[in-house]
Tab-separated table of C-alpha atoms and ligand atoms in Angstrom:
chain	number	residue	atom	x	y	z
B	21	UNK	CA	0.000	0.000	0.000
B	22	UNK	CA	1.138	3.529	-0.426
B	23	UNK	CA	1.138	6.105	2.094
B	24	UNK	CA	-1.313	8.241	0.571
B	25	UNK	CA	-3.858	4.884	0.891
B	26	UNK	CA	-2.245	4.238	4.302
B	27	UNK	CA	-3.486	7.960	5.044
B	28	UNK	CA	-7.105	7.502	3.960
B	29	UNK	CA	-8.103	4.639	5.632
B	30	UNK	CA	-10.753	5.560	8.500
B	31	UNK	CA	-10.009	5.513	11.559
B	32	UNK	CA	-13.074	3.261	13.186
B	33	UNK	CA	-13.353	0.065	11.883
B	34	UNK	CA	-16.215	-0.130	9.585
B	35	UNK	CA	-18.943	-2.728	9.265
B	36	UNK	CA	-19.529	-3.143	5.158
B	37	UNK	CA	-21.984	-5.122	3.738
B	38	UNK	CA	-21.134	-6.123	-0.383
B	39	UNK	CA	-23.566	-7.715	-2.082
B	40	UNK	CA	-22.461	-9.509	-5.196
B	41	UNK	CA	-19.292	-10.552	-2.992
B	42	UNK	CA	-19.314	-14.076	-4.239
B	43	UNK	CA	-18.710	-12.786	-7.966
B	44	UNK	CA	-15.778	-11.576	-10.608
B	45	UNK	CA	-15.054	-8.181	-8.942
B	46	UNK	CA	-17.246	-8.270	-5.290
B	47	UNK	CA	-14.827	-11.470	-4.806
B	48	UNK	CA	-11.450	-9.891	-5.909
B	49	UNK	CA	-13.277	-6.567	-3.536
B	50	UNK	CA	-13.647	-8.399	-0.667
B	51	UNK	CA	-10.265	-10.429	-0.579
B	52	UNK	CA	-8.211	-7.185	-1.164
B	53	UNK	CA	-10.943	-5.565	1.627
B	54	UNK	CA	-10.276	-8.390	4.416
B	55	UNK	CA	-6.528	-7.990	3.739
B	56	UNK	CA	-5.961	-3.857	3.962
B	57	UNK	CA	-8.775	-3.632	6.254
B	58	UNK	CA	-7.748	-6.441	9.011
B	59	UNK	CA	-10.439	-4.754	11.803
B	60	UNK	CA	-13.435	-4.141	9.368
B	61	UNK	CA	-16.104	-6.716	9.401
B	62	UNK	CA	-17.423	-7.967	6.179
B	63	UNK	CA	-20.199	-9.285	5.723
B	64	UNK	CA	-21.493	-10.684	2.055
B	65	UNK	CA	-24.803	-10.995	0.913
B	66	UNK	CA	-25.000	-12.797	-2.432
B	67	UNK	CA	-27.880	-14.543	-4.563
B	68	UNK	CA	-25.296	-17.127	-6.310
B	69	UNK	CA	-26.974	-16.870	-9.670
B	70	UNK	CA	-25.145	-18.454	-12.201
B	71	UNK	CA	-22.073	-16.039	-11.858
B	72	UNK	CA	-21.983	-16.027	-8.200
B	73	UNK	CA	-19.602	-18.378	-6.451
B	74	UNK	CA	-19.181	-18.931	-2.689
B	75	UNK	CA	-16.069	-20.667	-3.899
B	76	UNK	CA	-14.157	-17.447	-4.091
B	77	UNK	CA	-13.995	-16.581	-0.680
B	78	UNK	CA	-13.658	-20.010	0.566
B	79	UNK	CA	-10.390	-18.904	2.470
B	80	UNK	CA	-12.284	-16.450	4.534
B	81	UNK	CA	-14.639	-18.641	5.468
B	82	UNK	CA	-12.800	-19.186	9.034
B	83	UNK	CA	-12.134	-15.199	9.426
B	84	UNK	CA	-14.016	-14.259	12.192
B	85	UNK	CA	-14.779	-11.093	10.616
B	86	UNK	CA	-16.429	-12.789	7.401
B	87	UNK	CA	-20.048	-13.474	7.107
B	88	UNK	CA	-21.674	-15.079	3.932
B	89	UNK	CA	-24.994	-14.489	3.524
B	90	UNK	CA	-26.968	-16.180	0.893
B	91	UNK	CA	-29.777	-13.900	-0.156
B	92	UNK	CA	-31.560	-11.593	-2.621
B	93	UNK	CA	-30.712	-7.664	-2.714
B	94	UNK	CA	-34.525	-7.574	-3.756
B	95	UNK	CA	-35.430	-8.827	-0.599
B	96	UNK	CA	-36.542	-6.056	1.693
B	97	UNK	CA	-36.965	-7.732	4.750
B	98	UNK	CA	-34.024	-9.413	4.556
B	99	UNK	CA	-31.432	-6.478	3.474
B	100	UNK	CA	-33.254	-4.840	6.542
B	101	UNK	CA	-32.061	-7.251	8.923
B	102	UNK	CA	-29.000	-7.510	7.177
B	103	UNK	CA	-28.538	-4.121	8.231
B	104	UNK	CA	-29.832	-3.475	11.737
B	105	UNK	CA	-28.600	-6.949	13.105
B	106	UNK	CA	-24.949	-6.207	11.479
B	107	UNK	CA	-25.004	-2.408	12.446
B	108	UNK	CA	-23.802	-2.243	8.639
B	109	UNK	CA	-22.149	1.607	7.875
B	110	UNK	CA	-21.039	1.252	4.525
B	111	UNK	CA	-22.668	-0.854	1.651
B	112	UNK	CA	-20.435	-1.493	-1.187
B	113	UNK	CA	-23.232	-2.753	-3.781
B	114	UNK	CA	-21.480	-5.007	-6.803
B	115	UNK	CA	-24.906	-7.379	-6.879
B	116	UNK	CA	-25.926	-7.132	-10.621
B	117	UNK	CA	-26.790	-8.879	-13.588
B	118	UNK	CA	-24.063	-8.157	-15.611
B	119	UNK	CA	-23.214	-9.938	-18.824
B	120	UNK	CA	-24.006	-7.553	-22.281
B	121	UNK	CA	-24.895	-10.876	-24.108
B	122	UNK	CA	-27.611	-12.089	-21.534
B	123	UNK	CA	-28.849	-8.857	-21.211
B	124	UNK	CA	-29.668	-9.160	-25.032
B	125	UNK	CA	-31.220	-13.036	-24.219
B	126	UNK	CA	-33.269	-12.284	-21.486
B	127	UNK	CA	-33.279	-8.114	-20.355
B	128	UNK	CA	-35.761	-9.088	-17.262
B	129	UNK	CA	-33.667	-10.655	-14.824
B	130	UNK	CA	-31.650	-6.859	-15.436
B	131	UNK	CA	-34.383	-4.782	-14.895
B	132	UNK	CA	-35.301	-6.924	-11.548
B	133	UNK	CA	-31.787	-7.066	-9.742
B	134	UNK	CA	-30.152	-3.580	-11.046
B	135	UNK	CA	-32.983	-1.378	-11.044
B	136	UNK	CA	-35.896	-2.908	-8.821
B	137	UNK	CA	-32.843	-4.629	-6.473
B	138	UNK	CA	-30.820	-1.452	-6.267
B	139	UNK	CA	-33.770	0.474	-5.451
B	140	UNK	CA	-34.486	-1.813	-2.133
B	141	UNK	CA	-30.950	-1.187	-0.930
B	142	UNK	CA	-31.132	2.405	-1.090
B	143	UNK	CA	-34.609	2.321	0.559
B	144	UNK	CA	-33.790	-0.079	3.211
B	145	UNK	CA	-30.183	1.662	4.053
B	146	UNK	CA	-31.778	5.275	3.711
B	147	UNK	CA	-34.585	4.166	6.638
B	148	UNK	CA	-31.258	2.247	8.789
B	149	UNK	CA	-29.009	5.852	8.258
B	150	UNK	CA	-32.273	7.486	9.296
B	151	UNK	CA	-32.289	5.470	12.617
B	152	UNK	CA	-28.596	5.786	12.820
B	153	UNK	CA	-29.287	9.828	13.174
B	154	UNK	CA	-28.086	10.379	9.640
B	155	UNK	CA	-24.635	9.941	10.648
B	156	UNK	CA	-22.390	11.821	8.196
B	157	UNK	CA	-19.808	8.780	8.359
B	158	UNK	CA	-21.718	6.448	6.554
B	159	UNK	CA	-21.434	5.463	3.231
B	160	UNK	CA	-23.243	3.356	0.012
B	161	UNK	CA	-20.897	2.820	-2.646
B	162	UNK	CA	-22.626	2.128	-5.854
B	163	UNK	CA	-20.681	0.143	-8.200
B	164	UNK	CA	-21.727	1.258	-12.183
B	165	UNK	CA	-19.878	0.913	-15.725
B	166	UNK	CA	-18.924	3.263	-18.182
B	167	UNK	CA	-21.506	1.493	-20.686
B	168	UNK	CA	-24.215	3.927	-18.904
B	169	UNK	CA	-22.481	6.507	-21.367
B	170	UNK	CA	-23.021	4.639	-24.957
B	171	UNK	CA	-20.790	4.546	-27.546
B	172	UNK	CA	-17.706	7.202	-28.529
B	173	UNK	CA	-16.433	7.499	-32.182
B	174	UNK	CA	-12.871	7.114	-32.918
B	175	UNK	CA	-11.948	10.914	-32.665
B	176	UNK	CA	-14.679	11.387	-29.692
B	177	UNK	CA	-13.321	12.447	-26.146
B	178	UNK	CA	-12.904	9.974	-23.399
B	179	UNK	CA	-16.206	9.535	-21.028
B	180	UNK	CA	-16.073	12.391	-18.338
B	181	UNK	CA	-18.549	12.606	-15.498
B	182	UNK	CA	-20.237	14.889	-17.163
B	183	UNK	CA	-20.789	12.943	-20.350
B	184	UNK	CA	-24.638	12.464	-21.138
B	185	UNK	CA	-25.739	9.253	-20.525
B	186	UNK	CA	-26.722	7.598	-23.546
B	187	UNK	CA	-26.965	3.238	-23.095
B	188	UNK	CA	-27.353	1.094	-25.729
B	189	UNK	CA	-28.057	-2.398	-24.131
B	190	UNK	CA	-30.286	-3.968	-21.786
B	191	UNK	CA	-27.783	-4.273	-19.347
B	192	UNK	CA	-26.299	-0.688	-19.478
B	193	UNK	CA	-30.382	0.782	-19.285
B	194	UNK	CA	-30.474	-1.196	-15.878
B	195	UNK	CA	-27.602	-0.161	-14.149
B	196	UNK	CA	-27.921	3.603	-16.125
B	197	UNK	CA	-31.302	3.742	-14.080
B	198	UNK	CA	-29.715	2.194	-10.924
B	199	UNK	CA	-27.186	5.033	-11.169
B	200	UNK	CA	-30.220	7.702	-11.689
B	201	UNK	CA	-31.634	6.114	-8.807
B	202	UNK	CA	-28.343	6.436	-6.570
B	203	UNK	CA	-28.487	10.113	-7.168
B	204	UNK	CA	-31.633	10.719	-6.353
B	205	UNK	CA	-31.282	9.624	-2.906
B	206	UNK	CA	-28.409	12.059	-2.166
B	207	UNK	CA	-30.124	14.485	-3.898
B	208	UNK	CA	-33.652	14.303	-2.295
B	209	UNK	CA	-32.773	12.739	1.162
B	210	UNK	CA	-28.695	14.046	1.980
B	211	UNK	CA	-27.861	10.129	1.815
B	212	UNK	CA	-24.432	9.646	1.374
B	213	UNK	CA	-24.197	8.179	-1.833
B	214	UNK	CA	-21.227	7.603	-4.393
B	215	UNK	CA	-21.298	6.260	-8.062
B	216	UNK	CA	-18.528	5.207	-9.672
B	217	UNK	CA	-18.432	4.379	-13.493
B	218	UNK	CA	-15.497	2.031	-14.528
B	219	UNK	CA	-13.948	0.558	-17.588
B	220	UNK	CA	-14.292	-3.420	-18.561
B	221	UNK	CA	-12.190	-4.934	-15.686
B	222	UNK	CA	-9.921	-8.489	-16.046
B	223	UNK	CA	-8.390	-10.734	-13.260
B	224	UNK	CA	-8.814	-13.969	-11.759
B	225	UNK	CA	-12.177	-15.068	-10.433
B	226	UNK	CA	-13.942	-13.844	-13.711
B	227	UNK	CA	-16.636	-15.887	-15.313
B	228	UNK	CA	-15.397	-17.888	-18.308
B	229	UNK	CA	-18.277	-16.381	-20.720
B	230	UNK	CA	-16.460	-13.033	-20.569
B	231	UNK	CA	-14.030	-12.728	-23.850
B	232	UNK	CA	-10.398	-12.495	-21.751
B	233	UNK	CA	-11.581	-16.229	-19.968
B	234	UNK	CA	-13.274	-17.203	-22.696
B	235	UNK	CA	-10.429	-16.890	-24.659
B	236	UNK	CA	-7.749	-18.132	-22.643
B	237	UNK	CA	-10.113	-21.034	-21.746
B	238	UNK	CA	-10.571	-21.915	-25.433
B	239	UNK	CA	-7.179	-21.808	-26.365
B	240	UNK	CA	-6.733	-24.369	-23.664
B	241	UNK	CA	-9.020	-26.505	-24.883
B	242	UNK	CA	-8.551	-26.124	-28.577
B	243	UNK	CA	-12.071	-24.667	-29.108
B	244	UNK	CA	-13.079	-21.328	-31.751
B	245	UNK	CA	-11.798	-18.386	-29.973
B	246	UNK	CA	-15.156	-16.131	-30.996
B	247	UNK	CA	-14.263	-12.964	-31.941
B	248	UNK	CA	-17.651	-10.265	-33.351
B	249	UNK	CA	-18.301	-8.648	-36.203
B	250	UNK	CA	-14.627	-7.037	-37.698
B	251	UNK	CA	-12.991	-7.308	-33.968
B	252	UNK	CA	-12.460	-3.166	-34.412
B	253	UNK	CA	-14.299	-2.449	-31.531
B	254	UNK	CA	-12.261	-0.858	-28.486
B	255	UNK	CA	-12.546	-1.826	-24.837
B	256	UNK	CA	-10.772	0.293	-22.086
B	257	UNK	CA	-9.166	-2.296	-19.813
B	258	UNK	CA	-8.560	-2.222	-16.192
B	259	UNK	CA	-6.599	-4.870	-13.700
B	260	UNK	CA	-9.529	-6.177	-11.292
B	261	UNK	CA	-6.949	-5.014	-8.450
B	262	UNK	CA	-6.192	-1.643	-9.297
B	263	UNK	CA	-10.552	-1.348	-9.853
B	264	UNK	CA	-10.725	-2.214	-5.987
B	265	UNK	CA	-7.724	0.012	-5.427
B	266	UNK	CA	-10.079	3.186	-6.393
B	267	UNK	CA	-13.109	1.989	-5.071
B	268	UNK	CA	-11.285	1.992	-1.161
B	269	UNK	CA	-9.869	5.528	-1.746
B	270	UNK	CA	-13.275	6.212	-3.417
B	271	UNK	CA	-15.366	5.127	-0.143
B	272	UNK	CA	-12.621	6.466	2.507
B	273	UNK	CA	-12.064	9.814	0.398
B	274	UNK	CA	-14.919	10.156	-1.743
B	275	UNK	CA	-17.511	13.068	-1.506
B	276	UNK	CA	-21.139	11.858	-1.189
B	277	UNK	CA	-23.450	12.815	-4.086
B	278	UNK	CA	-20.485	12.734	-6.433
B	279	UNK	CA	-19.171	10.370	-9.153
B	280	UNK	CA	-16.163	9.305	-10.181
B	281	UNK	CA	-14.631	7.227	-13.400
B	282	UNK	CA	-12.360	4.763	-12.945
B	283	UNK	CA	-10.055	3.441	-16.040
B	284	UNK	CA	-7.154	1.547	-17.314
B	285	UNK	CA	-5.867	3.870	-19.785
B	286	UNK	CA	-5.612	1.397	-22.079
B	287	UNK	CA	-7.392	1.505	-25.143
B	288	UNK	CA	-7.435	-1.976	-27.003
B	289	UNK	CA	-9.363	-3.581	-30.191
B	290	UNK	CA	-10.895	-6.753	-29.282
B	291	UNK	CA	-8.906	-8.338	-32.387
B	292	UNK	CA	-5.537	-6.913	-31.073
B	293	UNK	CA	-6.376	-8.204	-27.478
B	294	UNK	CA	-7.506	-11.706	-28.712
B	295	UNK	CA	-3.881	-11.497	-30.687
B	296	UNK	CA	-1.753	-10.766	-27.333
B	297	UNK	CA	-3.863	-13.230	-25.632
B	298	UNK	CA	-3.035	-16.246	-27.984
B	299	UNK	CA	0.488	-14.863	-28.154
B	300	UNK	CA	0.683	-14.787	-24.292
B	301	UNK	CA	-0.637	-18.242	-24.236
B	302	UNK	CA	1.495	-19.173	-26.547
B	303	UNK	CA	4.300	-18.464	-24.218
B	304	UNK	CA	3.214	-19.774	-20.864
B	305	UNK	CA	1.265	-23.070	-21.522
B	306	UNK	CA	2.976	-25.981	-21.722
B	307	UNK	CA	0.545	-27.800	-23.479
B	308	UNK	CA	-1.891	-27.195	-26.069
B	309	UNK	CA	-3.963	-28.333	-28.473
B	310	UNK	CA	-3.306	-26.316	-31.413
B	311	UNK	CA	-0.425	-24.469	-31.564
B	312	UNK	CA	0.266	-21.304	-32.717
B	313	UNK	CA	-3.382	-20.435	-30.820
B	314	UNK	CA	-3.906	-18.007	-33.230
B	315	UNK	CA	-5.256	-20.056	-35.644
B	316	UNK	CA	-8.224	-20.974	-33.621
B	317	UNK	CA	-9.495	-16.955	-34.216
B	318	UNK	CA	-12.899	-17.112	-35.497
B	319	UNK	CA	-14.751	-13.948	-36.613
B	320	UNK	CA	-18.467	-14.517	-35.795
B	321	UNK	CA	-22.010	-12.334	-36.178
B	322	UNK	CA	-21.737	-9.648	-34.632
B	323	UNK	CA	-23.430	-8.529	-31.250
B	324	UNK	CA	-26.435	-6.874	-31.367
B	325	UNK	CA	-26.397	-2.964	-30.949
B	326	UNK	CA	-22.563	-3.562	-29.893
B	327	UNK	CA	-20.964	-0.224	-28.894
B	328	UNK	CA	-18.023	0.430	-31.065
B	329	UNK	CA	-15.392	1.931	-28.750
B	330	UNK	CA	-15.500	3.181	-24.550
B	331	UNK	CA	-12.634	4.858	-23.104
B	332	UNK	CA	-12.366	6.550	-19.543
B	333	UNK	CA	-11.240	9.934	-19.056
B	334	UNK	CA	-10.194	9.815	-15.363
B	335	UNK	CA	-8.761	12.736	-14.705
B	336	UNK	CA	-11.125	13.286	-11.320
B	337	UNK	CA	-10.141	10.473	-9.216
B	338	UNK	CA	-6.599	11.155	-9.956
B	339	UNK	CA	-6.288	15.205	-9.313
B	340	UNK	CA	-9.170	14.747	-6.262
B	341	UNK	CA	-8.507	11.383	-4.529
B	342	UNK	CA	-4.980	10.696	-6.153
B	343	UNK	CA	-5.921	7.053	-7.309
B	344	UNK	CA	-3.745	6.165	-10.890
B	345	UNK	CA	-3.981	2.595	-12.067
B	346	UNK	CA	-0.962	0.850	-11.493
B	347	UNK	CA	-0.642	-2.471	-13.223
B	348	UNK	CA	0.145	-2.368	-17.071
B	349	UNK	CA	-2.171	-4.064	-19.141
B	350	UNK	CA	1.007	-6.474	-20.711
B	351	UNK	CA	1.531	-7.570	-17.078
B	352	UNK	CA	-1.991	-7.835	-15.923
B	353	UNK	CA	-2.378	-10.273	-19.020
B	354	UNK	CA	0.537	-12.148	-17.855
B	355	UNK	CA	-0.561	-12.831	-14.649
B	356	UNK	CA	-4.181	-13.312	-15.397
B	357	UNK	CA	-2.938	-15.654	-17.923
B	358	UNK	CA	-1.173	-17.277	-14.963
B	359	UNK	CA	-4.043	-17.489	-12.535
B	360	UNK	CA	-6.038	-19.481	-15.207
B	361	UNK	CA	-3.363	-22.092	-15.856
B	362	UNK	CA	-2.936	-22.640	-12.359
B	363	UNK	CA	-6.396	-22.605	-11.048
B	364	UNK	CA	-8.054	-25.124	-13.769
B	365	UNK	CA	-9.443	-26.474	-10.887
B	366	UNK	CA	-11.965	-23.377	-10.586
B	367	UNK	CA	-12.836	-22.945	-14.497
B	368	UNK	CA	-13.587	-26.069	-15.023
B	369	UNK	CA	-16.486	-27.159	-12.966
B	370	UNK	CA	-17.939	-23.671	-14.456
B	371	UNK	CA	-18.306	-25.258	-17.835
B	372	UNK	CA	-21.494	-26.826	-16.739
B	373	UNK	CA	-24.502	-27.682	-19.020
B	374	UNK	CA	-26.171	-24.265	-18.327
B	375	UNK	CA	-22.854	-22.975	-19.736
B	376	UNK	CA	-23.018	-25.032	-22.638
B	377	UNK	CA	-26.354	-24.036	-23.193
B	378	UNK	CA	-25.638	-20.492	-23.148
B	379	UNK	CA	-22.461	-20.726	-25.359
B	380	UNK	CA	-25.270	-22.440	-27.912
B	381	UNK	CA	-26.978	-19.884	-27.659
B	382	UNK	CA	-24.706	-16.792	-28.460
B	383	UNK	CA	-22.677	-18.501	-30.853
B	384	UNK	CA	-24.764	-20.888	-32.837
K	426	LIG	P1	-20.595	-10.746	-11.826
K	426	LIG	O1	-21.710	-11.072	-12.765
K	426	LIG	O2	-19.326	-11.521	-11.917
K	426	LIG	O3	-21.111	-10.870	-10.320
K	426	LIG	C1	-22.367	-10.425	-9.915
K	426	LIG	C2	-22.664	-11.020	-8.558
K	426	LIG	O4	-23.942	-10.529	-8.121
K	426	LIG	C3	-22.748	-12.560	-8.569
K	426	LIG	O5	-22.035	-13.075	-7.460
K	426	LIG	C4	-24.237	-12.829	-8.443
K	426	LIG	O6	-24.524	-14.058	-7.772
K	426	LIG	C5	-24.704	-11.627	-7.628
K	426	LIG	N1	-26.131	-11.324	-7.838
K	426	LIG	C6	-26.789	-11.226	-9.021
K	426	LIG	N2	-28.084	-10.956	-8.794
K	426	LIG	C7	-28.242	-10.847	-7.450
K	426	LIG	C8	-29.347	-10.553	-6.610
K	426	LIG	N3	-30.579	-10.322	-7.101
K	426	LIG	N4	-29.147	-10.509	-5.272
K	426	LIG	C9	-27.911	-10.746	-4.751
K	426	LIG	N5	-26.833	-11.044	-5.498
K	426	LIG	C10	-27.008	-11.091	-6.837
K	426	LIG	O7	-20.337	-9.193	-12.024
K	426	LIG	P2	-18.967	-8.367	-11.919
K	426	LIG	O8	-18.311	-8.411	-13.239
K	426	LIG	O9	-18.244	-8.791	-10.708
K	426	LIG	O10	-19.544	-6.895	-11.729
K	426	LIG	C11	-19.811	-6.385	-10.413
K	426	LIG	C12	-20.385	-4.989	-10.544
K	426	LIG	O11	-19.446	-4.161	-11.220
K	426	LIG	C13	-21.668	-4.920	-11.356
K	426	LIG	O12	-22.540	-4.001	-10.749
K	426	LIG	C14	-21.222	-4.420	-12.726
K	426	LIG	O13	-22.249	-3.687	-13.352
K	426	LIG	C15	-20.058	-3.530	-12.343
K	426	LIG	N6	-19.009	-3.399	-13.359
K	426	LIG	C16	-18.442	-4.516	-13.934
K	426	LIG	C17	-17.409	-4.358	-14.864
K	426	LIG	C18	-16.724	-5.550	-15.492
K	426	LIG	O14	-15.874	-5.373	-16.373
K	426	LIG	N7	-17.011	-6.779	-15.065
K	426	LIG	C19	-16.983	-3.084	-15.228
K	426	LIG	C20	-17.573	-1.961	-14.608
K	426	LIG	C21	-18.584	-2.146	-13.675
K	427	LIG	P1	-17.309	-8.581	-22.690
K	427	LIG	O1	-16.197	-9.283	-21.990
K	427	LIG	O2	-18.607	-9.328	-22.848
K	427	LIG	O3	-17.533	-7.166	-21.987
K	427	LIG	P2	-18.473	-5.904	-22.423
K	427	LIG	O4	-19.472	-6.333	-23.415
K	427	LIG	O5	-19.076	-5.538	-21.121
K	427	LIG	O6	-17.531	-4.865	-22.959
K	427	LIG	O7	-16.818	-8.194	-24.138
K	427	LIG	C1	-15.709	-7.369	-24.350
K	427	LIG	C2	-15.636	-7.070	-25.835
K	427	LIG	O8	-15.366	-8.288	-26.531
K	427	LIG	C3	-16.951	-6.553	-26.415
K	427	LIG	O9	-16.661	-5.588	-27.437
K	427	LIG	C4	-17.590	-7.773	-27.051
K	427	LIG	C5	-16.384	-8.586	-27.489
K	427	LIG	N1	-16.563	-10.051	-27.479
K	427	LIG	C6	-16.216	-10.808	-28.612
K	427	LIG	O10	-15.749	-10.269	-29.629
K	427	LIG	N2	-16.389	-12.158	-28.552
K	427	LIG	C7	-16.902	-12.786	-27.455
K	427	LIG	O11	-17.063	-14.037	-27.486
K	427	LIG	C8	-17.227	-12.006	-26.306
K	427	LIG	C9	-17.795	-12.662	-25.074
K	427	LIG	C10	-17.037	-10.642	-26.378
């Protein structure tokens, strides 16, 4: 840690309930939380749909300062008890349906957890702050994308926090009304809300249906590494530890009612991505099936309404809060590529029928 981070930490230990703990980035939040945080309890409340995994934070499970919770953010009653019996302070909310593609299968289950199950949390935390005298210390992080913004042409500025919203998918509707919704309530009731709006993340722990898992999975395996429409389009790519990084100066720093961006600086085409991947691959795995991995490239329909290009101005968090990212994206590929070869034992039971039937689906 540096000293600025060493500087911001609060001085009470806090009690923080994350829901969506038990997937890609609320996992990866909550490991890196438990370890600069040693006093803070932790307590996750998680549905376990099909991306949620209690597996991740199996070595918690004996930290006395761990709870799992198995639950529904759209469950009033239970987020309230959540949050009286816990004496919860600061909610860092990750629970969301949050996969592009699905969103495009089956937008309900979007509108239901990130609008309808965003709007209980606020509700049930505003009435808990209300009975906790509207202390000024507490805090609900609200974890958002930069997808809430739409789609940027080649020559277009970077996303500021100022850019008008403008989503194009299911998925980036939902959590573009989740965000409205966050605002509101500092707005209209003085809760102390943040948003923060960050690029596409990688690391371990993510869901092998997402295209750096997918791919590095498939080149394992010797399957089509799907790549859609001309592979032009251009992701802004952010280290899953650097994300969680910003989002602990962003909740021990942070100004309620404000929102900040969070980015890699590092604007890639999906083609030239899938490229380093193989390459990468190439490199590092002992064995595999087809060899150079770059052959396996596949270009494939195209997904619907797919945004061309995001990129992350994030000037604000750095100049305000001082968070940069730190890891390059050649050496978060490296050791992402790592993680994967080393933890086949957590990919693999993913691939489950429901998987397969998904992957059917998209790619037929
Ligand atoms: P994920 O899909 O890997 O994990 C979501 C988690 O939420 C899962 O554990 C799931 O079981 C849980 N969940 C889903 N519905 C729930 C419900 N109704 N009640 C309780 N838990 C529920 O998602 P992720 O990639 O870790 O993203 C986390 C958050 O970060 C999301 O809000 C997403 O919009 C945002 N975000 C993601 C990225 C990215 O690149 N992955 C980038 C920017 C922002
Ligand atoms: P994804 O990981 O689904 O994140 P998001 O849609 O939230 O940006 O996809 C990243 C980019 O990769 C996106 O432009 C879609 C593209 N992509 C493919 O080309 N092939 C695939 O099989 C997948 C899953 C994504």
């Amino acid at each position: 840690m540096t000293s600025f981070e060493e500087q911001s930490l609060s001085s009470e230990p806090r009690r923080v309930l994350v829901t969506g703990g038990a997937g890609f980035i609320g996992s990866n939040f909550v490991h890196y939380w438990c370890q600069n945080h040693k006093s803070d309890r932790v307590i996750v409340l998680d549905a376990l749909t099909y991306a949620g995994n209690r597996r991740n934070l199996i070595d918690l499970e004996n930290n006395e300062n761990f709870r799992f919770v198995q639950g529904d953010i759209c469950d009033r009653s239970l987020v309230e008890a959540l949050l009286q019996e816990e004496n919860i302070d600061t909610v860092a909310h990750f629970a969301a349906e949050s996969h592009v593609d699905r969103s495009i299968l089956g937008p309900d289950a979007f509108v239901r957890t990130n609008v309808v199950g965003t709007f209980t949390l606020l509700e049930s935390f505003r009435h808990h702050w209300d009975r906790a005298g509207n202390n000024s210390e507490y805090r609900f992080l609200h974890v958002s994308t930069d997808e809430v913004y739409g789609s940027l042409g080649p020559n277009d500025h970077p996303f500021t926090e100022t850019t008008n919203y403008a989503p194009n998918s299911p998925y980036s509707a939902s959590k573009a009304g989740s965000d409205h919704l966050a605002r509101a309530y500092y707005h209209t009731y003085g809760m102390p809300t943040i948003t923060t709006n960050c690029s596409n993340n990688y690391g371990p722990y993510h869901f092998p249906e997402k295209l750096i898992p997918l791919t590095c999975i498939n080149i394992l395996l010797g399957k089509p590494l799907p790549v859609y429409g001309d592979g032009q389009n251009i992701r802004d790519w952010l280290y899953v530890g650097d994300h969680c990084r910003a989002l602990d100066v962003v909740i021990n720093k942070g100004k309620p009612g404000e929102t900040y961006n969070i980015g890699g600086n590092n604007e890639v085409k999906n083609i030239d991505l899938v490229h380093t991947l193989c390459k990468v691959m190439d490199e590092l795995a002992p064995k595999l099936p087809v060899r150079p991995s770059q052959e396996l490239i596949t270009f494939v329909k195209d997904r619907a309404g797919h945004d061309r290009r995001y990129a992350i101005d994030a000037t604000k968090i750095k100049t305000e809060l001082g968070w940069t990212p730190q890891q390059t994206l050649e050496g978060g590929i490296h050791q992402t590529i790592e993680w994967y070869l080393t933890h086949q034992e957590w990919w693999q039971p993913l691939l489950s029928k429901e998987y397969q039937d998904y992957y059917a689906s998209v790619y037929a």
